[in-house]
Short mmCIF file of C-alpha atoms in Angstrom, two decimals:
data_model
loop_
_atom_site.label_atom_id
_atom_site.label_comp_id
_atom_site.label_asym_id
_atom_site.label_seq_id
_atom_site.Cartn_x
_atom_site.Cartn_y
_atom_site.Cartn_z
CA MET A 1 0.00 0.00 0.00
CA THR A 2 1.27 3.46 -0.88
CA LEU A 3 0.29 6.50 1.18
CA SER A 4 0.00 9.71 -0.79
CA ARG A 5 1.23 12.93 0.78
CA ARG A 6 -2.38 13.98 1.36
CA GLN A 7 -3.31 10.65 2.95
CA PHE A 8 -0.30 10.82 5.25
CA SER A 9 -1.12 14.37 6.29
CA ALA A 10 -4.71 13.47 7.07
CA LEU A 11 -3.55 10.48 9.11
CA ALA A 12 -0.98 12.48 11.03
CA LEU A 13 -3.14 15.49 11.74
CA SER A 14 -6.00 13.32 12.96
CA SER A 15 -3.73 12.07 15.74
CA ALA A 16 -3.40 13.88 19.03
CA PHE A 17 -0.20 15.86 19.31
CA ILE A 18 2.18 13.97 21.58
CA PRO A 19 5.56 15.62 22.27
CA GLY A 20 8.59 13.49 21.45
CA SER A 21 10.12 11.44 24.21
CA VAL A 22 12.94 13.19 26.00
CA SER A 23 15.87 11.59 27.76
CA ALA A 24 16.89 12.68 31.22
CA GLN A 25 20.02 14.30 29.78
CA GLN A 26 18.11 16.35 27.22
CA SER A 27 18.12 20.07 27.92
CA SER A 28 14.94 22.10 28.14
CA GLU A 29 15.90 23.82 24.87
CA ASP A 30 16.39 20.48 23.13
CA LYS A 31 13.01 19.32 24.42
CA ALA A 32 11.36 22.48 23.14
CA LEU A 33 12.97 22.06 19.71
CA GLN A 34 11.89 18.42 19.57
CA ASP A 35 8.32 19.45 20.32
CA ALA A 36 8.54 22.26 17.76
CA LEU A 37 9.46 19.80 15.00
CA ASP A 38 6.78 17.30 16.02
CA ALA A 39 4.21 20.08 15.90
CA GLN A 40 4.91 20.76 12.22
CA VAL A 41 3.28 17.45 11.26
CA PHE A 42 1.37 16.28 14.32
CA GLY A 43 0.37 19.48 16.10
CA THR A 44 -2.63 21.77 16.05
CA THR A 45 -2.49 25.08 14.19
CA SER A 46 -1.44 27.01 17.28
CA GLU A 47 1.19 24.40 18.19
CA TYR A 48 2.83 24.32 14.77
CA LYS A 49 2.89 28.15 14.55
CA ALA A 50 4.44 28.43 17.99
CA GLY A 51 7.00 25.80 17.00
CA LEU A 52 7.91 27.67 13.83
CA GLN A 53 8.34 30.89 15.80
CA LEU A 54 10.69 29.17 18.24
CA ILE A 55 12.79 27.75 15.39
CA GLU A 56 12.89 31.10 13.61
CA ASN A 57 13.84 33.05 16.73
CA ARG A 58 16.70 30.63 17.37
CA GLY A 59 17.97 31.38 13.88
CA ASN A 60 20.22 28.32 13.46
CA PRO A 61 20.27 26.36 10.17
CA ASP A 62 20.76 23.11 12.09
CA MET A 63 16.94 22.89 12.27
CA ALA A 64 16.62 22.96 8.48
CA ALA A 65 16.77 19.16 8.12
CA GLY A 66 13.70 18.67 10.30
CA LEU A 67 11.76 21.41 8.53
CA ILE A 68 12.66 20.00 5.12
CA ARG A 69 11.24 16.62 6.13
CA ALA A 70 8.15 18.31 7.55
CA LEU A 71 7.73 20.21 4.28
CA ARG A 72 7.02 16.94 2.46
CA PHE A 73 4.31 15.82 4.85
CA THR A 74 2.38 18.99 5.56
CA GLU A 75 -0.77 20.10 3.77
CA GLY A 76 -1.61 23.80 3.96
CA ARG A 77 1.51 24.64 5.93
CA ARG A 78 4.21 24.60 3.27
CA ARG A 79 4.37 28.33 2.72
CA GLU A 80 4.98 29.09 6.40
CA VAL A 81 7.53 26.29 6.78
CA ALA A 82 9.36 27.40 3.62
CA GLU A 83 9.47 31.00 4.84
CA VAL A 84 11.14 29.95 8.09
CA LEU A 85 13.56 27.74 6.13
CA GLN A 86 14.49 30.76 4.05
CA ARG A 87 15.07 32.90 7.11
CA ILE A 88 17.25 30.41 9.01
CA THR A 89 19.33 29.38 5.97
CA GLY A 90 19.43 32.62 3.99
CA GLN A 91 18.35 30.61 0.92
CA SER A 92 15.21 30.84 -1.18
CA ARG A 93 14.10 27.51 -2.61
CA GLY A 94 10.34 27.93 -2.71
CA THR A 95 7.93 25.43 -1.21
CA ARG A 96 9.02 22.25 -3.02
CA TRP A 97 10.50 19.55 -0.82
CA PHE A 98 12.46 18.31 -3.87
CA ASP A 99 14.34 21.62 -4.24
CA TRP A 100 15.15 21.91 -0.56
CA MET A 101 16.51 18.34 -0.57
CA LEU A 102 18.93 19.32 -3.35
CA TRP A 103 20.02 22.32 -1.29
CA GLN A 104 20.57 20.02 1.68
CA GLU A 105 22.71 17.64 -0.36
CA ARG A 106 24.86 20.58 -1.49
CA ASN A 107 25.48 21.65 2.11
CA PRO A 108 26.83 18.69 4.10
CA GLN A 109 28.67 21.11 6.40
CA ILE A 110 25.37 21.93 8.13
CA VAL A 111 25.07 19.35 10.91
CA PRO A 112 21.41 18.80 11.86
CA HIS A 113 20.24 19.27 15.41
CA PRO A 114 19.84 15.90 17.21
CA ALA A 115 16.11 16.61 17.46
CA GLN A 116 15.77 15.46 13.86
CA ILE A 117 16.45 11.84 14.87
CA ALA A 118 13.34 11.33 17.01
CA PHE A 119 11.28 13.45 14.62
CA THR A 120 12.39 11.42 11.60
CA ARG A 121 11.53 8.18 13.40
CA ARG A 122 8.10 9.43 14.39
CA VAL A 123 7.22 10.64 10.90
CA LEU A 124 8.37 7.47 9.15
CA LEU A 125 6.91 5.07 11.72
CA GLN A 126 3.57 6.81 11.25
CA ILE A 127 3.70 5.52 7.65
CA ASP A 128 4.74 1.99 8.60
CA PRO A 129 5.54 0.79 12.14
CA ASN A 130 7.74 -1.90 10.57
CA PHE A 131 10.22 0.81 9.60
CA SER A 132 11.35 0.53 13.22
CA ASP A 133 13.34 -2.53 12.09
CA PHE A 134 15.71 -0.13 10.30
CA LEU A 135 15.44 2.99 12.45
CA LYS A 136 16.71 1.88 15.82
CA THR A 137 17.88 4.94 17.71
CA GLU A 138 21.26 3.45 18.63
CA TYR A 139 22.21 3.26 14.93
CA LEU A 140 21.01 6.72 13.87
CA ALA A 141 23.67 8.94 15.42
CA ARG A 142 25.68 10.75 12.77
CA ASP A 143 28.92 8.91 13.58
CA LYS A 144 27.18 5.52 13.41
CA MET A 145 25.91 5.87 9.83
CA ARG A 146 27.61 5.85 6.43
CA ILE A 147 24.97 8.11 4.90
CA ARG A 148 23.14 11.22 6.12
CA LEU A 149 19.91 10.53 7.98
CA GLU A 150 18.42 13.77 6.67
CA GLU A 151 18.79 12.48 3.09
CA ILE A 152 16.97 9.19 3.65
CA ALA A 153 13.67 9.63 1.84
CA TRP A 154 10.50 7.62 1.94
CA GLY A 155 10.03 5.99 -1.47
CA GLY A 156 6.23 5.79 -1.39
CA VAL A 157 5.86 2.17 -0.20
CA ARG A 158 6.00 0.35 3.10
CA LYS A 159 8.61 -2.24 4.10
CA ASP A 160 8.49 -5.01 1.46
CA GLY A 161 5.90 -2.96 -0.42
CA ILE A 162 7.97 -3.95 -3.44
CA PRO A 163 8.10 -7.70 -2.75
CA SER A 164 11.25 -9.65 -3.55
CA LEU A 165 11.11 -12.90 -5.54
CA ASP A 166 12.70 -15.63 -3.46
CA ASN A 167 13.55 -18.77 -5.40
CA PRO A 168 10.78 -17.98 -7.91
CA GLN A 169 9.23 -20.45 -10.32
CA LEU A 170 11.11 -20.86 -13.60
CA ILE A 171 10.01 -22.30 -16.93
CA SER A 172 11.85 -23.38 -20.06
CA ALA A 173 12.55 -20.94 -22.87
CA SER A 174 10.12 -22.81 -25.11
CA GLU A 175 7.34 -22.32 -22.55
CA ALA A 176 7.83 -18.56 -22.26
CA SER A 177 5.19 -17.65 -24.82
CA TYR A 178 4.33 -14.50 -22.86
CA LEU A 179 7.62 -12.86 -23.87
CA ARG A 180 8.12 -10.75 -26.97
CA GLY A 181 11.40 -11.05 -28.80
CA SER A 182 12.18 -7.38 -28.08
CA ASP A 183 11.53 -7.65 -24.33
CA LEU A 184 14.66 -6.98 -22.30
CA VAL A 185 15.92 -9.56 -19.83
CA PHE A 186 18.66 -9.82 -17.26
CA GLY A 187 20.78 -12.73 -18.49
CA VAL A 188 22.75 -14.71 -15.90
CA SER A 189 25.02 -17.72 -16.37
CA ILE A 190 26.86 -19.31 -13.44
CA ASN A 191 28.61 -22.67 -13.71
CA GLY A 192 26.48 -23.62 -16.72
CA ASP A 193 23.18 -22.69 -15.03
CA VAL A 194 21.64 -20.20 -17.49
CA ARG A 195 18.64 -18.04 -16.60
CA ALA A 196 16.72 -15.01 -17.84
CA TYR A 197 14.80 -12.53 -15.68
CA PRO A 198 12.58 -10.20 -17.75
CA LEU A 199 12.74 -6.53 -16.78
CA ARG A 200 8.96 -6.30 -17.24
CA ILE A 201 8.64 -8.63 -14.22
CA MET A 202 11.67 -7.51 -12.22
CA GLY A 203 10.50 -3.89 -12.41
CA TRP A 204 7.65 -4.84 -10.06
CA HIS A 205 9.89 -6.71 -7.62
CA GLU A 206 13.36 -5.13 -7.86
CA MET A 207 15.00 -8.05 -6.07
CA PHE A 208 15.40 -11.77 -6.38
CA ASN A 209 17.16 -14.16 -4.02
CA GLU A 210 18.30 -17.31 -5.77
CA VAL A 211 20.90 -20.07 -5.94
CA ILE A 212 22.27 -20.18 -9.50
CA GLY A 213 24.89 -22.75 -10.45
CA GLY A 214 25.35 -23.55 -6.77
CA VAL A 215 26.08 -19.90 -5.91
CA PRO A 216 23.67 -17.92 -3.68
CA VAL A 217 23.02 -14.57 -5.34
CA ALA A 218 20.65 -11.63 -5.25
CA LEU A 219 19.81 -9.33 -8.13
CA ALA A 220 19.21 -5.83 -6.80
CA TYR A 221 17.37 -3.82 -9.46
CA CYS A 222 16.94 -0.11 -8.74
CA THR A 223 14.40 1.02 -11.31
CA LEU A 224 14.93 4.66 -10.35
CA CYS A 225 18.65 4.58 -11.19
CA GLY A 226 18.38 2.03 -13.99
CA SER A 227 20.83 -0.44 -12.44
CA GLY A 228 20.49 -4.18 -11.94
CA ILE A 229 23.45 -5.55 -9.97
CA LEU A 230 24.05 -9.23 -9.26
CA PHE A 231 25.64 -9.84 -5.86
CA GLU A 232 26.97 -12.97 -4.20
CA THR A 233 25.23 -13.36 -0.85
CA GLN A 234 27.22 -16.11 0.85
CA LEU A 235 29.80 -14.36 3.01
CA ALA A 236 32.84 -15.87 4.65
CA GLY A 237 32.23 -16.85 8.25
CA ARG A 238 28.44 -17.00 7.89
CA SER A 239 26.54 -20.25 7.85
CA LYS A 240 23.70 -18.94 5.68
CA PRO A 241 23.61 -16.52 2.76
CA LEU A 242 22.11 -13.09 3.22
CA VAL A 243 18.57 -12.64 1.94
CA PHE A 244 17.60 -9.16 0.76
CA GLY A 245 14.43 -7.13 0.42
CA SER A 246 13.38 -3.57 -0.41
CA SER A 247 13.13 -1.31 2.62
CA GLY A 248 10.84 1.35 1.17
CA PHE A 249 13.55 4.00 1.62
CA LEU A 250 15.72 5.84 -0.89
CA TYR A 251 18.97 7.74 -0.72
CA ARG A 252 19.62 10.21 -3.52
CA SER A 253 17.08 8.40 -5.70
CA ASN A 254 18.72 5.02 -5.14
CA LYS A 255 16.99 2.21 -3.30
CA LEU A 256 18.13 1.18 0.15
CA MET A 257 17.82 -2.58 0.34
CA PHE A 258 18.00 -4.52 3.60
CA ASP A 259 19.15 -7.92 4.73
CA ARG A 260 16.58 -9.97 6.60
CA GLN A 261 19.05 -11.29 9.17
CA SER A 262 20.27 -8.02 10.71
CA HIS A 263 17.85 -5.52 9.14
CA SER A 264 20.78 -3.32 8.19
CA LEU A 265 20.16 -0.92 5.32
CA TRP A 266 22.45 -1.31 2.30
CA ASN A 267 23.37 0.98 -0.56
CA GLN A 268 22.19 -0.91 -3.65
CA PHE A 269 24.76 0.79 -5.85
CA THR A 270 27.85 0.00 -3.78
CA GLY A 271 26.81 -3.24 -2.07
CA LYS A 272 27.80 -1.90 1.34
CA PRO A 273 25.79 -1.62 4.59
CA VAL A 274 25.15 2.00 5.52
CA VAL A 275 22.79 1.94 8.53
CA GLY A 276 22.46 -0.67 11.27
CA PRO A 277 24.50 -3.37 12.99
CA LEU A 278 26.61 -4.30 9.93
CA VAL A 279 27.92 -0.78 9.25
CA ASN A 280 31.38 -1.47 10.71
CA SER A 281 31.58 -5.06 9.44
CA GLY A 282 33.80 -4.22 6.45
CA ILE A 283 31.42 -6.15 4.19
CA GLU A 284 31.21 -5.29 0.51
CA LEU A 285 29.18 -7.69 -1.60
CA LYS A 286 31.03 -9.27 -4.51
CA GLN A 287 29.50 -8.65 -7.92
CA ARG A 288 28.81 -11.33 -10.52
CA PRO A 289 28.44 -10.64 -14.25
CA VAL A 290 24.94 -9.91 -15.56
CA VAL A 291 23.87 -8.63 -18.97
CA ILE A 292 20.77 -6.86 -20.24
CA THR A 293 19.76 -8.07 -23.67
CA THR A 294 16.69 -8.88 -25.72
CA TRP A 295 14.84 -12.12 -25.20
CA ASP A 296 15.40 -13.01 -28.87
CA ARG A 297 19.16 -12.70 -28.56
CA TRP A 298 19.33 -14.49 -25.22
CA LYS A 299 17.25 -17.50 -26.22
CA THR A 300 19.10 -17.77 -29.57
CA SER A 301 22.43 -17.93 -27.74
CA HIS A 302 21.03 -20.00 -24.86
CA PRO A 303 18.12 -22.15 -26.08
CA GLY A 304 18.31 -24.20 -22.88
CA SER A 305 17.85 -21.15 -20.66
CA LYS A 306 15.32 -21.10 -17.89
CA VAL A 307 13.18 -17.98 -17.53
CA LEU A 308 10.91 -16.46 -14.90
CA SER A 309 7.34 -17.69 -14.93
CA LEU A 310 4.46 -15.22 -14.79
CA ASP A 311 3.28 -17.22 -11.80
CA THR A 312 5.18 -15.18 -9.20
CA GLY A 313 2.63 -15.44 -6.42
CA HIS A 314 1.77 -11.75 -6.85
CA ARG A 315 -0.87 -9.97 -8.89
CA ARG A 316 0.78 -7.40 -11.14
CA ASN A 317 0.43 -6.22 -14.72
CA TYR A 318 3.52 -7.84 -16.20
CA GLY A 319 2.81 -6.59 -19.71
CA SER A 320 5.55 -5.21 -21.97
CA GLY A 321 6.31 -1.56 -21.34
CA VAL A 322 3.95 -1.24 -18.37
CA VAL A 323 6.02 -0.92 -15.21
CA TYR A 324 7.55 2.55 -14.71
CA ALA A 325 6.65 3.46 -18.29
CA ASN A 326 6.25 7.17 -17.53
CA TYR A 327 9.50 7.36 -15.56
CA PHE A 328 11.56 5.48 -18.14
CA GLY A 329 10.16 7.73 -20.87
CA SER A 330 10.89 10.96 -19.02
CA PRO A 331 14.19 12.88 -18.77
CA ASP A 332 13.33 13.82 -15.17
CA LEU A 333 14.09 12.15 -11.87
CA MET A 334 11.30 11.15 -9.52
CA PHE A 335 13.32 11.84 -6.37
CA PRO A 336 16.03 14.41 -5.64
CA ALA A 337 19.70 13.78 -6.43
CA LEU A 338 22.42 16.17 -7.50
CA VAL A 339 24.07 15.43 -10.84
CA ASP A 340 26.63 17.09 -13.08
CA GLN A 341 25.04 17.29 -16.53
CA SER A 342 27.81 19.26 -18.21
CA GLU A 343 28.76 16.26 -20.39
CA HIS A 344 26.00 13.70 -19.94
CA ARG A 345 22.28 13.96 -19.28
CA GLN A 346 21.13 12.64 -15.94
CA LYS A 347 19.34 9.61 -17.40
CA ASP A 348 21.88 8.69 -20.07
CA TYR A 349 22.94 5.07 -19.65
CA VAL A 350 26.49 4.07 -18.76
CA PHE A 351 28.14 0.69 -18.28
CA THR A 352 30.11 0.65 -15.06
CA ILE A 353 32.85 -1.43 -13.48
CA ARG A 354 34.23 -1.17 -9.94
CA GLN A 355 37.16 -3.56 -9.70
CA PHE A 356 40.95 -3.72 -9.76
CA GLY A 357 41.21 -0.86 -7.29
CA ALA A 358 39.38 1.62 -9.50
CA ALA A 359 36.04 2.58 -11.02
CA ARG A 360 35.25 3.46 -14.62
CA ALA A 361 32.16 4.16 -16.73
CA TRP A 362 31.57 3.80 -20.45
CA PRO A 363 28.68 5.83 -21.91
CA LEU A 364 26.32 3.47 -23.67
CA ASP A 365 26.20 5.66 -26.75
CA ALA A 366 29.91 4.87 -27.30
CA PHE A 367 28.77 1.40 -28.39
CA ALA A 368 26.51 2.93 -31.01
CA LYS A 369 29.69 4.15 -32.74
CA LYS A 370 31.61 0.89 -32.38
CA ARG A 371 30.52 -2.39 -30.83
CA LEU A 372 33.96 -3.28 -29.49
CA ILE A 373 36.18 -1.13 -27.29
CA ASN A 374 39.71 -2.04 -26.25
CA ASP A 375 40.31 -0.16 -23.02
CA GLY A 376 41.41 -0.72 -19.45
CA ILE A 377 40.83 0.09 -15.82
CA ASN A 378 43.76 0.92 -13.58
CA SER A 379 46.47 -1.53 -14.78
CA THR A 380 44.08 -4.17 -16.15
CA ASN A 381 43.43 -4.32 -19.90
CA LEU A 382 39.80 -4.90 -20.88
CA VAL A 383 37.76 -5.48 -23.99
CA LEU A 384 34.09 -4.47 -23.95
CA ILE A 385 31.51 -5.68 -26.44
CA GLY A 386 28.20 -3.82 -26.53
CA THR A 387 24.99 -3.08 -28.34
CA ALA A 388 23.55 0.30 -27.41
CA GLU A 389 19.91 -0.21 -28.39
CA SER A 390 19.48 -3.24 -26.12
CA ARG A 391 21.75 -1.93 -23.33
CA SER A 392 23.92 -5.03 -23.74
CA VAL A 393 27.55 -4.81 -22.62
CA ARG A 394 29.93 -7.60 -21.64
CA ALA A 395 33.46 -6.92 -20.41
CA TYR A 396 36.44 -9.29 -20.34
CA GLU A 397 40.06 -9.13 -19.38
CA ARG A 398 42.19 -9.09 -22.55
CA GLY A 399 45.74 -9.55 -21.28
CA ASN A 400 48.13 -8.13 -23.86
CA HIS A 401 45.78 -8.76 -26.77
CA THR A 402 44.01 -6.16 -28.89
CA PHE A 403 40.78 -7.48 -30.36
CA GLU A 404 38.38 -6.75 -33.18
CA LEU A 405 35.08 -8.38 -34.05
CA SER A 406 35.09 -11.22 -36.55
CA SER A 407 32.43 -13.43 -38.08
CA GLY A 408 33.17 -16.17 -35.56
CA GLY A 409 33.63 -14.02 -32.48
CA LEU A 410 36.81 -12.06 -31.89
CA LYS A 411 40.08 -11.81 -33.73
CA ALA A 412 43.28 -10.83 -31.94
CA ALA A 413 46.02 -8.71 -33.47
CA ASP A 414 48.15 -11.84 -33.90
CA GLY A 415 45.44 -13.36 -36.11
CA SER A 416 44.13 -15.86 -33.55
CA GLU A 417 40.37 -16.42 -33.36
CA TRP A 418 38.64 -16.29 -29.99
CA ILE A 419 35.19 -17.50 -28.92
CA ILE A 420 32.91 -15.30 -26.79
CA THR A 421 31.13 -17.09 -23.93
CA GLU A 422 29.26 -15.79 -20.90
CA ASP A 423 32.14 -16.78 -18.63
CA ALA A 424 35.26 -15.98 -20.65
CA LEU A 425 36.92 -15.40 -23.99
CA VAL A 426 38.36 -18.71 -25.13
CA GLY A 427 41.45 -18.81 -27.34
CA PRO A 428 42.41 -21.47 -29.91
CA ASP A 429 44.74 -23.15 -27.40
CA GLY A 430 42.12 -23.13 -24.64
CA THR A 431 43.41 -19.97 -22.94
CA ARG A 432 40.59 -18.28 -21.06
CA LEU A 433 40.31 -14.54 -20.40
CA PRO A 434 37.71 -14.11 -17.63
CA ARG A 435 34.51 -12.05 -17.75
CA VAL A 436 34.51 -8.95 -15.58
CA ALA A 437 31.43 -8.01 -13.56
CA GLY A 438 29.78 -4.71 -14.46
CA HIS A 439 26.31 -3.27 -14.84
CA ILE A 440 24.23 -0.63 -16.59
CA ALA A 441 23.08 2.49 -14.70
CA TYR A 442 21.75 5.95 -15.28
CA TRP A 443 24.48 8.59 -15.35
CA PHE A 444 23.08 10.44 -12.34
CA ALA A 445 23.58 7.46 -10.03
CA TRP A 446 27.16 6.91 -11.13
CA ASP A 447 27.95 10.62 -10.98
CA ASN A 448 26.32 11.05 -7.58
CA TYR A 449 28.06 8.15 -5.88
CA LEU A 450 31.40 7.80 -7.64
CA SER A 451 32.23 10.91 -9.67
CA GLY A 452 35.07 11.93 -7.39
CA ALA A 453 36.76 8.51 -7.48
CA ALA A 454 36.02 7.32 -11.01
CA SER A 455 37.00 7.86 -14.61
CA VAL A 456 34.81 8.04 -17.71
CA TYR A 457 35.63 6.74 -21.18
CA LYS A 458 35.89 9.63 -23.65
CA GLY A 459 36.37 7.76 -26.93
#
């Protein structure tokens, strides 16, 4: 169930105003500021006006984070809240929550008042009490998190409101009559176990937990940032693999997934825990190769492939071009995230690799000019083979070879012919050059998370 802003406001304002809980160590000023924030969403007219006056008189921008969150969930109060935001920050951003969130991202030097923690919990738990699994107070202090609490945004659904597919039913390629040849699929091959997961289904679920070729994996698909990343979920020292779901929260328009064992929140783009008990674990999920391609191309190359059945256990419209059609067809973002668009538009696709001690992105339109690119990352030579219109890119190590496409696969500069497989490039003498894990994403997600530590192919 999704609560609209209006529905949330009606729910919140119908509740009696209850001041936030206050610890014995909390000062009277801190208590007053906590109550002032609570009043913006839960208070009567006189209470919220008195709270705004207190915040304005104090004149400190550390209360901006709480007011920005309140701005999203208030009906009929936005103008007054925005005016106080302007006065305490010296900035004019109008009444749109989206615009104030961008301002907040640009100003990480402004440390929010601790009152925002209890206020954030109360607002979000009003939407779904199960959010308490992720928002335990002991993990929300600024020095305990790897992201900024003030930038965690509700994505419009409750916990598991986008249900994961756990060991879903599969059918043979010949049985998949529901698929069109042009439908895009995530293609996965591990130890000879070959499977296809149509985007028209995965867009409704955004996560699967599977064992493929004997390897426990999860595909985390963030529809908002256009990235489907395949992670290994069996970690050293743990008896069982991690199982992931969708929390209902976003960070800079990227989904925050969670593991069902610890209920830590994870950054889908980096595969690292960012809130909760695993934050200091040093865990970073290992990526496995995955490709987006058309169903026609996948089943031609892999006629024995298994594919997701429409019988998922959920009632959704799995038709072609249905899920997120408006978003995918728009140049705009649905949720706020800063992005440098001086060279690439925010929703241009890139193929990305984070390995070998570095990170690099290849704009997808580069493969419209040439299907094969000899390049490298850090000190590792790579060859990338791509088709722009289907968002298909595969990357392989290339050693000291320079390749070009040939009728049979690839031809090296020394004249040797190589075969392209999902796992490796195979030379005439059996030499294997391994596949390198990477994934497609919108430019804004790559730029937002990795622009300072990454390079971009310019060819």
